[in-house]
Amino acid sequence: MRAGRHYQPLSYDLRLPASAQADALRLLEASRAVVNAALVQLWPLLDEFMAERAGPAWKHVVELIGSPDPHGERQWRCEAETAGRIMRGQAERKLIFQLVQPLLSDGFIRPETDARPAGKNRQTIKEAIERLQKQLSDDDTAFLTMQNVVEQACNYFLVHGEFPATYEQMQSVPLLGVGMLTYAGDDGGAKGQAYRFSVDRDAGAAALLFRFPDETGRWQWRKEPVELSLPDCVTARLKQGIHMAPTLREVVCADGSRVAVLDVIVQVKKSEPVEWESIERVLGFDWGVHGLITAVVLQSTPIDPEHPVQISRPLFVNTGGLDGHQARTRRQIDQLKAARDGLPQDDPKRTVYDQEIRRCWRLYEARNRELAHLAANLLLLFARVWGCSLISGESLKTLKTTGRGKGVRGRWRNYRNTTTIRSDIWKILRYKSHLAGIRFRSERPRGTSHTCPRCGKPAQTYRSPRAHHRADPVKWGRWLICAHCSFNGDRDYCAAVNIARLGVAFLLSMQTTGQGKAFSVTDASVKPCPYMAHGAVLLFPPQTDLSRLIASGKIYLNGWKRACTIRSSYATSLLLRLCS
Ligand SMILES: [Zn+2]
């Protein structure tokens, strides 16, 4: 396996043809049972997975246990690999839990009052995490895991009235809910003893053979290979990259039906990032308080490096009707849970409710995932169209949320703004930037929402631009008004310009001294930015194949329905192009 920091894995899911579905689903059911039985045995040995260890996960697992239900040695290795990866992921979380555990305190929980039930005291949590973070690497992903572990501990507290003393106390054995089997434990596509996989790059086709149990439970090889036609984008990737062992996976559709898909995984070489000297344009984006993302493009002009110029109109990405859909799904889940919990423990109707609850969660999560992909793609497309080779994003560590949403819709917006979707967008953007050779930076957001982007002086925010609100500044206000130069504008937009200004300051520092330096928005080297509306010439779409951007990463290839749409302030043609 060739991997590492120069390579980027991409995964494409291909629906198996109808003739292979039943066999594949039976195989997935059988291997899920083995993986779950293995996880039950491995769970008390979680500490074994906490030490750094190179090499495949299956080796680690087979040293500790034998197969709970053997169906061939390589089949077991693949199941062990699947279980081992889950255990390694849990071990990482446990390590973080052990860091956090001494900090867990009652101060994290906001006590119940007449007006509100007990909940999490997010300010205290945020401060504790920030203290802890100083000891950790400067990595957004580690931070998110930490935040997520703390949330889990708080949820435990709200149910049990005390914090968990051990990780295992709050985390039950992590079992596979749907079938998943990676073939990475086998001997490769040509010599595999549980599967065979070959690709004909010129014909754009692949052939898969696999072992599976028949209706009577007898294991056997398929007689005929499963023919898969590969979409062009996959063939193109396979020509550039190295294909890895695929993963067979079960997808449960919204109507409860099950479909077997094959994740074809390709290691693709990352592009060399653009030289700092040749970068002129920077895309800055900010996690909006009102929309999902706001982005602008600044040009660092060679004529006057003191004054970067905004050349694009701002891009506002809103989730439109999705907020309402998601809110309704959450509410439906709550209602179903309440109805189920009202039934006696042995009532058979409980399973019907459980199924429906699971169906709602799946729908909810699928919408979130698609939203993250669409938003990340839109940002990359925006960067491409404007010829930006540096994307500066507001750090995920900001934890900025509005906190002012009303009703279910507001709660969903709140939730969305906090972690899940942002971290998904972040991950997608980061790997896609790597592939495209675009540089990607995380900027500290301190002060970016309360600084005038035009003159660089501190500014206050107000409820709205209307006169009767102008006397009364509020920290969360959506309108920024500068008392020095009387500029005023949307708060999210101003923050995006400020983030881009930080990116330009970093770029200039790289270009003049060869050294990067993280600036804060109050530094003198962070130049104010005029808006050059008349000179805003949109570059022609780049000659590179736009579908590359859209096709890279995890996508639904053969005919899955898109579950969501997003709106942007730009022409719909941009979106149509993106979604086609
Ligand atoms: Zn100003």
Coordinates of C-alpha atoms and ligand atoms in Angstrom, one line a residue:
M1 CA 0.0 0.0 0.0
R2 CA 1.4 3.4 -1.0
A3 CA -0.2 6.1 1.1
G4 CA 1.0 8.8 3.3
R5 CA 1.0 12.5 3.0
H6 CA 1.5 12.7 -0.7
Y7 CA -1.5 10.6 -1.4
Q8 CA -5.2 11.2 -0.9
P9 CA -7.7 8.4 -0.7
L10 CA -10.9 8.9 -2.7
S11 CA -13.9 6.6 -2.5
Y12 CA -16.6 6.1 -5.0
D13 CA -19.7 4.0 -4.3
L14 CA -21.1 1.8 -7.0
R15 CA -24.4 0.0 -6.6
L16 CA -24.0 -3.7 -7.4
P17 CA -26.3 -5.0 -10.1
A18 CA -29.6 -6.5 -9.1
S19 CA -28.4 -10.0 -9.9
A20 CA -25.7 -9.7 -7.2
Q21 CA -27.7 -7.9 -4.5
A22 CA -29.1 -10.9 -2.6
D23 CA -25.8 -12.7 -2.4
A24 CA -23.9 -9.5 -1.3
L25 CA -26.5 -8.7 1.3
R26 CA -26.3 -12.2 2.8
L27 CA -22.5 -11.9 2.9
L28 CA -22.8 -8.5 4.6
E29 CA -25.3 -9.9 7.2
A30 CA -23.0 -12.8 7.9
S31 CA -19.9 -10.7 8.3
R32 CA -21.7 -8.1 10.4
A33 CA -22.6 -10.8 12.9
V34 CA -18.9 -11.8 13.0
V35 CA -17.6 -8.2 13.3
N36 CA -20.1 -7.5 16.1
A37 CA -19.3 -10.7 18.0
A38 CA -15.6 -9.8 17.6
L39 CA -16.3 -6.2 18.9
V40 CA -18.0 -7.6 22.0
Q41 CA -14.9 -9.8 22.7
L42 CA -12.5 -6.9 22.0
W43 CA -14.2 -4.2 23.9
P44 CA -12.7 -5.2 27.3
L45 CA -9.3 -5.0 25.6
L46 CA -9.7 -1.4 24.4
D47 CA -6.5 -0.3 26.1
E48 CA -4.6 -2.7 23.9
F49 CA -5.5 -0.4 21.0
M50 CA -4.3 2.8 22.7
A51 CA -0.6 2.5 22.1
E52 CA 0.7 3.8 18.7
R53 CA 1.0 0.9 16.4
A54 CA 1.7 0.8 12.7
G55 CA 0.5 -1.9 10.3
P56 CA -2.9 -3.1 9.4
A57 CA -5.6 -3.4 12.1
W58 CA -6.4 -7.0 11.4
K59 CA -3.0 -8.2 12.6
H60 CA -3.6 -6.5 15.9
V61 CA -7.0 -8.2 16.2
V62 CA -6.0 -11.7 15.2
E63 CA -3.3 -11.6 17.9
L64 CA -6.0 -11.0 20.5
I65 CA -8.9 -13.2 19.5
G66 CA -9.9 -15.9 17.0
S67 CA -12.9 -15.7 14.7
P68 CA -16.2 -16.0 16.6
D69 CA -17.6 -17.8 13.5
P70 CA -14.9 -18.9 11.0
H71 CA -15.7 -18.9 7.3
G72 CA -12.3 -19.0 5.8
E73 CA -9.1 -17.4 7.1
R74 CA -9.0 -14.4 4.7
Q75 CA -12.7 -13.8 5.3
W76 CA -11.9 -13.5 9.0
R77 CA -9.0 -11.2 8.3
C78 CA -11.3 -8.8 6.5
E79 CA -13.8 -8.9 9.3
A80 CA -10.9 -8.4 11.8
E81 CA -9.7 -5.4 9.8
T82 CA -13.2 -3.9 9.9
A83 CA -13.5 -4.5 13.7
G84 CA -9.9 -3.3 14.3
R85 CA -10.5 0.0 12.6
I86 CA -13.5 0.6 14.8
M87 CA -11.4 -0.2 17.9
R88 CA -8.6 2.1 16.9
G89 CA -11.1 4.9 16.4
Q90 CA -12.6 4.3 19.9
A91 CA -9.1 4.1 21.4
E92 CA -8.4 7.6 20.0
R93 CA -11.5 8.8 21.7
K94 CA -10.6 7.2 24.9
L95 CA -7.2 8.9 24.9
I96 CA -9.0 12.2 24.6
F97 CA -11.5 11.3 27.3
Q98 CA -8.6 10.6 29.7
L99 CA -7.2 14.1 28.9
V100 CA -10.6 15.7 29.5
Q101 CA -11.8 13.6 32.4
P102 CA -10.0 15.5 35.2
L103 CA -11.6 18.7 33.8
L104 CA -15.2 17.4 33.8
S105 CA -16.9 19.4 36.4
D106 CA -20.4 20.3 37.5
G107 CA -19.7 23.8 36.0
F108 CA -20.2 22.2 32.6
I109 CA -23.9 21.7 33.4
R110 CA -26.3 24.7 33.6
P111 CA -28.7 23.9 36.4
E112 CA -32.4 23.7 35.8
T113 CA -34.4 26.8 36.3
D114 CA -38.1 27.6 36.1
A115 CA -37.7 28.8 32.5
R116 CA -35.2 26.2 31.2
P117 CA -34.4 22.6 31.8
A118 CA -30.9 21.6 32.8
G119 CA -28.4 21.8 30.0
K120 CA -24.8 22.3 29.0
N121 CA -23.0 25.4 30.1
R122 CA -21.3 26.0 26.8
Q123 CA -19.2 28.9 27.9
T124 CA -17.5 27.0 30.7
I125 CA -17.0 24.0 28.4
K126 CA -15.5 26.3 25.8
E127 CA -13.0 27.8 28.2
A128 CA -12.0 24.5 29.6
I129 CA -11.4 23.1 26.1
E130 CA -9.4 26.2 25.2
R131 CA -7.1 25.7 28.2
L132 CA -6.7 22.1 27.4
Q133 CA -6.1 22.8 23.7
K134 CA -2.9 24.8 24.6
Q135 CA -1.4 21.4 25.5
L136 CA -2.5 19.8 22.3
S137 CA -1.3 20.1 18.7
D138 CA -2.8 22.9 16.7
D139 CA -5.2 20.7 14.8
D140 CA -8.8 21.4 14.1
T141 CA -9.7 17.8 13.9
A142 CA -8.4 16.9 17.3
F143 CA -10.3 19.8 18.7
L144 CA -13.5 18.6 17.2
T145 CA -13.1 15.1 18.6
M146 CA -12.4 16.7 22.0
Q147 CA -15.5 18.8 21.9
N148 CA -17.5 15.8 20.8
V149 CA -16.2 13.7 23.7
V150 CA -17.1 16.4 26.1
E151 CA -20.6 16.6 24.7
Q152 CA -21.0 12.9 25.1
A153 CA -19.8 13.2 28.8
C154 CA -22.4 16.0 29.4
N155 CA -25.2 13.9 27.9
Y156 CA -24.2 11.2 30.3
F157 CA -24.4 13.6 33.2
L158 CA -27.8 14.8 32.2
V159 CA -29.1 11.3 32.3
H160 CA -27.2 9.9 35.3
G161 CA -26.5 13.0 37.4
E162 CA -22.8 12.4 37.5
F163 CA -19.9 12.4 35.1
P164 CA -18.5 9.1 33.9
A165 CA -15.3 8.0 35.6
T166 CA -14.2 5.9 32.7
Y167 CA -14.7 6.1 29.0
E168 CA -16.4 2.7 28.9
Q169 CA -19.0 4.0 31.3
M170 CA -20.4 6.4 28.8
Q171 CA -19.6 4.4 25.6
S172 CA -21.3 1.1 25.0
V173 CA -19.7 -1.5 22.7
P174 CA -19.7 0.2 19.3
L175 CA -21.6 -2.3 17.1
L176 CA -22.1 -2.1 13.3
G177 CA -25.7 -1.1 12.6
V178 CA -25.5 -1.9 9.0
G179 CA -23.2 -4.4 7.1
M180 CA -19.7 -3.3 6.2
L181 CA -16.8 -5.4 5.1
T182 CA -13.4 -4.0 4.0
Y183 CA -11.4 -6.3 1.8
A184 CA -8.1 -4.7 3.0
G185 CA -7.4 -7.8 5.1
D186 CA -7.2 -10.0 2.0
D187 CA -4.3 -10.6 -0.5
G188 CA -5.3 -8.0 -3.1
G189 CA -7.6 -8.0 -6.1
A190 CA -5.7 -10.5 -8.1
K191 CA -4.9 -13.1 -5.4
G192 CA -7.6 -12.5 -2.9
Q193 CA -9.2 -15.5 -1.2
A194 CA -12.3 -13.7 -0.2
Y195 CA -12.7 -11.5 -3.2
R196 CA -11.2 -10.8 -6.6
F197 CA -11.4 -7.4 -8.3
S198 CA -10.0 -6.3 -11.6
V199 CA -10.3 -3.1 -13.5
D200 CA -10.2 -2.6 -17.2
R201 CA -9.3 1.1 -17.4
D202 CA -9.6 1.4 -21.2
A203 CA -13.1 -0.1 -21.3
G204 CA -14.1 1.7 -18.1
A205 CA -15.3 -1.5 -16.5
A206 CA -14.6 -3.6 -13.4
A207 CA -15.3 -7.2 -12.4
L208 CA -15.9 -8.4 -8.9
L209 CA -16.0 -11.9 -7.6
F210 CA -16.7 -12.6 -3.9
R211 CA -17.3 -15.5 -1.5
F212 CA -20.7 -15.5 0.2
P213 CA -23.1 -17.8 2.0
D214 CA -26.2 -19.1 0.0
E215 CA -29.7 -19.4 1.5
T216 CA -28.7 -22.5 3.4
G217 CA -25.6 -20.9 4.8
R218 CA -23.1 -22.7 2.6
W219 CA -20.1 -20.5 1.6
Q220 CA -19.1 -20.5 -2.0
W221 CA -17.6 -18.3 -4.8
R222 CA -19.8 -16.6 -7.3
K223 CA -19.7 -18.5 -10.5
E224 CA -19.8 -15.4 -12.7
P225 CA -18.0 -12.1 -12.0
V226 CA -20.2 -9.1 -11.2
E227 CA -19.7 -6.6 -14.1
L228 CA -19.6 -3.0 -13.0
S229 CA -19.4 -0.2 -15.5
L230 CA -17.3 2.6 -14.1
P231 CA -18.3 6.3 -14.5
D232 CA -15.8 8.4 -16.5
C233 CA -14.6 10.2 -13.4
V234 CA -13.7 7.0 -11.7
T235 CA -11.8 5.7 -14.7
A236 CA -9.9 9.0 -14.9
R237 CA -8.9 8.7 -11.3
L238 CA -7.9 5.1 -11.7
K239 CA -5.6 6.1 -14.5
Q240 CA -3.8 8.5 -12.3
G241 CA -3.9 6.7 -9.0
I242 CA -3.5 3.4 -7.3
H243 CA -6.6 1.4 -6.5
M244 CA -6.9 0.0 -3.1
A245 CA -8.9 -2.9 -1.6
P246 CA -12.6 -2.0 -2.0
T247 CA -15.2 -2.0 0.8
L248 CA -18.5 -3.7 0.5
R249 CA -21.2 -1.8 2.3
E250 CA -24.9 -1.9 2.9
V251 CA -27.0 1.2 2.4
V252 CA -30.4 1.4 4.0
C253 CA -32.7 3.6 2.0
A254 CA -35.3 5.9 3.5
D255 CA -38.0 3.4 2.7
G256 CA -36.1 0.7 4.7
S257 CA -35.0 -1.3 1.7
R258 CA -31.4 -2.4 1.7
V259 CA -28.9 -2.0 -1.2
A260 CA -25.3 -3.4 -1.4
V261 CA -22.7 -1.0 -2.8
L262 CA -19.0 -1.4 -3.5
D263 CA -16.8 1.5 -2.4
V264 CA -14.0 1.7 -5.0
I265 CA -11.1 3.4 -3.3
V266 CA -8.3 5.1 -5.2
Q267 CA -5.2 6.7 -3.8
V268 CA -4.5 9.8 -5.8
K269 CA -1.4 11.9 -5.7
K270 CA -1.9 15.3 -4.3
S271 CA -1.1 18.2 -6.6
E272 CA 1.9 20.3 -5.7
P273 CA 0.6 23.4 -4.0
V274 CA 0.9 26.6 -6.0
E275 CA 4.0 28.6 -5.4
W276 CA 3.4 31.4 -2.9
E277 CA 5.0 33.9 -5.3
S278 CA 2.4 33.3 -8.0
I279 CA -0.6 33.7 -5.7
E280 CA -2.6 36.9 -6.3
R281 CA -6.1 36.1 -5.1
V282 CA -7.4 34.8 -1.8
L283 CA -10.8 33.4 -1.1
G284 CA -11.8 34.1 2.5
F285 CA -14.8 32.5 4.1
D286 CA -16.5 32.7 7.4
W287 CA -19.0 30.4 9.2
G288 CA -21.9 32.7 9.1
V289 CA -24.1 33.3 12.0
H290 CA -27.2 33.7 9.8
G291 CA -26.3 31.8 6.6
L292 CA -24.1 28.7 6.5
I293 CA -21.1 30.2 4.9
T294 CA -20.1 33.6 3.5
A295 CA -17.2 34.0 1.1
V296 CA -15.4 36.8 -0.8
V297 CA -12.4 37.1 -3.0
L298 CA -9.6 39.6 -2.4
Q299 CA -6.8 40.5 -4.8
S300 CA -3.5 41.4 -3.4
T301 CA -2.5 43.9 -6.1
P302 CA 1.1 44.0 -7.2
I303 CA 0.7 47.8 -7.8
D304 CA -0.2 48.6 -4.3
P305 CA 0.4 45.7 -1.9
E306 CA -0.8 48.0 0.9
H307 CA -4.3 47.7 -0.3
P308 CA -5.8 44.4 -1.2
V309 CA -9.0 44.8 -3.3
Q310 CA -12.2 42.9 -3.1
I311 CA -13.0 41.7 -6.6
S312 CA -15.9 39.5 -6.1
R313 CA -19.4 40.1 -4.9
P314 CA -19.9 38.2 -1.7
L315 CA -21.1 34.6 -1.9
F316 CA -23.8 33.8 0.7
V317 CA -24.5 30.2 1.0
N318 CA -27.8 29.5 2.7
T319 CA -29.5 26.2 3.4
G320 CA -32.9 27.6 2.4
G321 CA -35.8 25.2 3.0
L322 CA -33.5 22.6 4.4
D323 CA -33.6 24.1 7.9
G324 CA -37.3 23.6 8.0
H325 CA -37.1 20.0 6.7
Q326 CA -34.4 19.1 9.2
A327 CA -36.3 20.7 12.1
R328 CA -39.4 18.8 11.2
T329 CA -37.5 15.5 11.0
R330 CA -36.0 16.1 14.5
R331 CA -39.4 16.9 15.9
Q332 CA -40.8 13.8 14.3
I333 CA -38.0 11.8 16.0
D334 CA -38.9 13.3 19.4
Q335 CA -42.6 12.6 18.9
L336 CA -41.9 9.0 17.9
K337 CA -39.6 8.5 20.9
A338 CA -42.3 9.9 23.2
A339 CA -44.9 7.6 21.7
R340 CA -42.6 4.6 22.0
D341 CA -41.6 5.3 25.6
G342 CA -45.3 5.5 26.5
L343 CA -45.8 1.8 25.6
P344 CA -45.2 -1.1 28.0
Q345 CA -41.7 -2.7 27.6
D346 CA -43.0 -5.9 26.0
D347 CA -45.3 -4.2 23.5
P348 CA -44.5 -5.5 20.0
K349 CA -45.4 -2.0 18.6
R350 CA -42.2 -0.7 20.0
T351 CA -40.2 -2.3 17.2
V352 CA -42.3 -0.5 14.7
Y353 CA -41.5 2.8 16.4
D354 CA -37.8 1.9 16.6
Q355 CA -37.7 1.2 12.8
E356 CA -39.4 4.5 12.1
I357 CA -37.0 6.4 14.4
R358 CA -34.0 4.8 12.6
R359 CA -35.5 5.7 9.2
C360 CA -35.8 9.4 10.3
W361 CA -32.2 9.5 11.6
R362 CA -30.9 8.1 8.4
L363 CA -32.8 10.7 6.4
Y364 CA -31.5 13.4 8.7
E365 CA -27.9 12.3 8.4
A366 CA -28.1 11.8 4.6
R367 CA -29.3 15.4 4.2
N368 CA -26.4 16.7 6.4
R369 CA -23.8 14.8 4.4
E370 CA -25.1 16.1 1.1
L371 CA -25.3 19.6 2.4
A372 CA -21.6 19.4 3.4
H373 CA -20.6 18.2 0.0
L374 CA -22.6 20.8 -1.9
A375 CA -21.3 23.6 0.3
A376 CA -17.7 22.5 0.0
N377 CA -18.0 22.1 -3.8
L378 CA -19.6 25.5 -4.1
L379 CA -16.7 27.1 -2.3
L380 CA -14.1 25.3 -4.4
L381 CA -15.9 26.2 -7.6
F382 CA -16.0 29.8 -6.5
A383 CA -12.3 29.7 -5.8
R384 CA -11.6 28.2 -9.2
V385 CA -13.8 30.6 -11.1
W386 CA -12.0 33.6 -9.5
G387 CA -8.6 32.1 -9.9
C388 CA -7.8 31.8 -6.2
S389 CA -4.9 29.6 -5.1
L390 CA -5.3 30.3 -1.4
I391 CA -8.4 29.7 0.6
S392 CA -8.5 31.2 4.1
G393 CA -11.2 29.8 6.3
E394 CA -12.3 30.8 9.7
S395 CA -11.0 28.2 12.1
L396 CA -13.4 25.6 13.4
K397 CA -12.2 26.4 16.9
T398 CA -14.4 29.4 16.9
L399 CA -17.5 27.7 18.3
K400 CA -19.4 30.7 17.2
T401 CA -23.2 30.1 17.2
T402 CA -26.1 32.4 17.1
G403 CA -27.8 31.0 20.2
R404 CA -30.8 33.1 19.3
G405 CA -32.9 30.7 17.2
K406 CA -36.5 30.4 18.1
G407 CA -38.5 27.1 18.0
V408 CA -37.4 23.9 16.3
R409 CA -36.0 25.7 13.3
G410 CA -33.8 27.8 15.5
R411 CA -32.6 24.8 17.4
W412 CA -31.7 23.0 14.3
R413 CA -29.8 26.0 13.0
N414 CA -27.9 26.2 16.3
Y415 CA -27.0 22.6 16.2
R416 CA -26.0 22.8 12.5
N417 CA -23.8 25.8 13.2
T418 CA -21.9 24.1 16.0
T419 CA -20.0 21.1 14.8
T420 CA -21.1 18.3 12.5
I421 CA -21.6 20.1 9.2
R422 CA -18.8 22.5 9.7
S423 CA -16.3 19.8 10.4
D424 CA -17.6 17.8 7.4
I425 CA -17.3 20.8 5.1
W426 CA -13.8 21.4 6.5
K427 CA -12.6 17.9 5.9
I428 CA -14.0 17.9 2.3
L429 CA -12.5 21.3 1.6
R430 CA -9.1 20.3 2.9
Y431 CA -8.7 17.2 0.9
K432 CA -10.2 18.7 -2.3
S433 CA -7.8 21.6 -2.0
H434 CA -4.9 19.2 -1.7
L435 CA -6.0 17.5 -4.8
A436 CA -6.4 20.7 -6.7
G437 CA -3.1 22.2 -5.5
I438 CA -4.9 25.1 -3.8
R439 CA -3.5 26.2 -0.5
F440 CA -5.8 26.1 2.5
R441 CA -5.3 28.0 5.7
S442 CA -7.2 28.2 9.0
E443 CA -7.4 31.8 10.4
R444 CA -8.1 32.8 14.0
P445 CA -11.5 34.5 14.0
R446 CA -10.9 36.8 17.0
G447 CA -12.3 40.2 16.3
T448 CA -13.3 39.5 12.7
S449 CA -17.0 40.1 13.3
H450 CA -16.3 43.4 15.0
T451 CA -13.7 45.1 12.8
C452 CA -14.5 47.3 9.9
P453 CA -13.2 45.7 6.7
R454 CA -12.8 49.1 5.0
C455 CA -10.8 51.1 7.5
G456 CA -9.7 48.3 9.8
K457 CA -10.9 50.0 13.0
P458 CA -13.0 48.2 15.7
A459 CA -16.7 48.4 14.9
Q460 CA -19.9 47.5 16.6
T461 CA -22.9 45.4 15.4
Y462 CA -26.6 46.2 15.6
R463 CA -29.8 44.4 15.3
S464 CA -30.4 45.9 11.8
P465 CA -29.4 48.9 9.8
R466 CA -32.7 50.7 10.7
A467 CA -32.4 54.0 12.5
H468 CA -34.1 53.0 15.7
H469 CA -31.6 50.1 16.2
R470 CA -28.5 52.3 15.6
A471 CA -28.4 53.6 19.1
D472 CA -28.2 50.2 20.7
P473 CA -25.2 48.0 19.7
V474 CA -25.5 44.3 20.5
K475 CA -22.8 41.7 20.3
W476 CA -24.7 39.3 18.2
G477 CA -26.2 41.9 15.9
R478 CA -26.3 41.1 12.2
W479 CA -25.4 44.5 10.9
L480 CA -22.0 46.1 11.3
I481 CA -21.7 49.9 11.4
C482 CA -18.3 51.6 11.5
A483 CA -18.2 54.8 13.6
H484 CA -14.9 55.9 11.9
C485 CA -15.6 55.7 8.2
S486 CA -19.4 55.1 8.4
F487 CA -19.2 52.0 6.4
N488 CA -21.9 49.5 7.2
G489 CA -22.7 46.0 6.0
D490 CA -23.9 42.5 6.8
R491 CA -21.9 41.1 9.7
D492 CA -21.1 37.8 8.1
Y493 CA -19.9 39.5 5.0
C494 CA -17.6 41.8 7.0
A495 CA -16.2 38.8 8.8
A496 CA -15.5 37.0 5.5
V497 CA -13.6 40.1 4.2
N498 CA -11.6 40.2 7.4
I499 CA -10.7 36.5 7.2
A500 CA -9.6 37.1 3.6
R501 CA -7.6 40.1 4.8
L502 CA -5.8 37.8 7.3
G503 CA -5.1 35.5 4.4
V504 CA -3.6 38.3 2.3
A505 CA -1.4 39.4 5.2
F506 CA -0.1 35.9 5.5
L507 CA 0.4 35.7 1.8
L508 CA 2.4 39.0 1.7
S509 CA 4.5 37.8 4.6
M510 CA 5.3 34.6 2.7
Q511 CA 6.1 36.5 -0.4
T512 CA 8.3 39.2 1.2
T513 CA 10.1 37.3 4.0
G514 CA 9.5 33.6 3.0
Q515 CA 8.1 33.1 6.4
G516 CA 4.5 32.5 7.3
K517 CA 3.0 34.4 10.3
A518 CA -0.5 34.2 11.6
F519 CA -1.8 37.7 12.0
S520 CA -4.6 39.0 14.1
V521 CA -7.1 41.4 12.6
T522 CA -5.8 44.3 14.6
D523 CA -2.2 44.0 13.4
A524 CA -1.0 46.9 11.3
S525 CA 0.1 44.6 8.5
V526 CA -3.5 43.5 8.0
K527 CA -4.5 46.1 5.4
P528 CA -7.9 47.6 5.0
C529 CA -9.7 46.6 1.9
P530 CA -11.6 48.8 -0.5
Y531 CA -14.3 47.3 -2.7
M532 CA -13.5 47.6 -6.4
A533 CA -17.0 47.0 -7.8
H534 CA -16.4 48.2 -11.3
G535 CA -13.2 46.2 -11.8
A536 CA -14.7 43.0 -10.8
V537 CA -14.1 40.9 -13.9
L538 CA -15.1 37.3 -13.6
L539 CA -12.4 35.1 -15.0
F540 CA -13.5 32.7 -17.7
P541 CA -14.1 29.3 -16.2
P542 CA -10.7 27.6 -16.0
Q543 CA -9.6 25.1 -18.6
T544 CA -9.4 22.3 -16.1
D545 CA -12.3 20.0 -16.1
L546 CA -14.8 21.3 -13.6
S547 CA -16.3 17.9 -13.2
R548 CA -13.1 16.9 -11.5
L549 CA -13.9 19.0 -8.6
I550 CA -17.4 17.7 -8.4
A551 CA -16.6 14.1 -8.9
S552 CA -13.7 13.9 -6.5
G553 CA -14.4 12.6 -3.1
K554 CA -17.3 10.6 -1.9
I555 CA -20.2 10.9 -4.3
Y556 CA -23.3 8.9 -5.1
L557 CA -22.6 7.6 -8.6
N558 CA -25.4 5.5 -10.0
G559 CA -28.6 7.3 -9.6
W560 CA -29.0 8.1 -5.9
K561 CA -31.4 10.9 -5.3
R562 CA -30.0 14.1 -4.0
A563 CA -31.6 14.9 -0.7
C564 CA -31.0 18.5 -0.4
T565 CA -30.3 21.8 -2.2
I566 CA -28.6 24.9 -1.1
R567 CA -29.0 28.5 -2.2
S568 CA -26.4 31.0 -3.0
S569 CA -26.4 34.6 -3.8
Y570 CA -24.8 33.9 -7.1
A571 CA -26.5 33.0 -10.4
T572 CA -28.3 29.8 -10.3
S573 CA -26.3 28.6 -13.4
L574 CA -23.4 28.2 -11.0
L575 CA -25.4 25.9 -8.9
L576 CA -26.9 24.0 -11.8
R577 CA -23.4 23.4 -13.1
L578 CA -22.4 22.2 -9.7
C579 CA -25.2 19.8 -9.3
S580 CA -25.3 18.4 -12.8
Ligands
ZN1 ZN -14.5 51.8 9.0

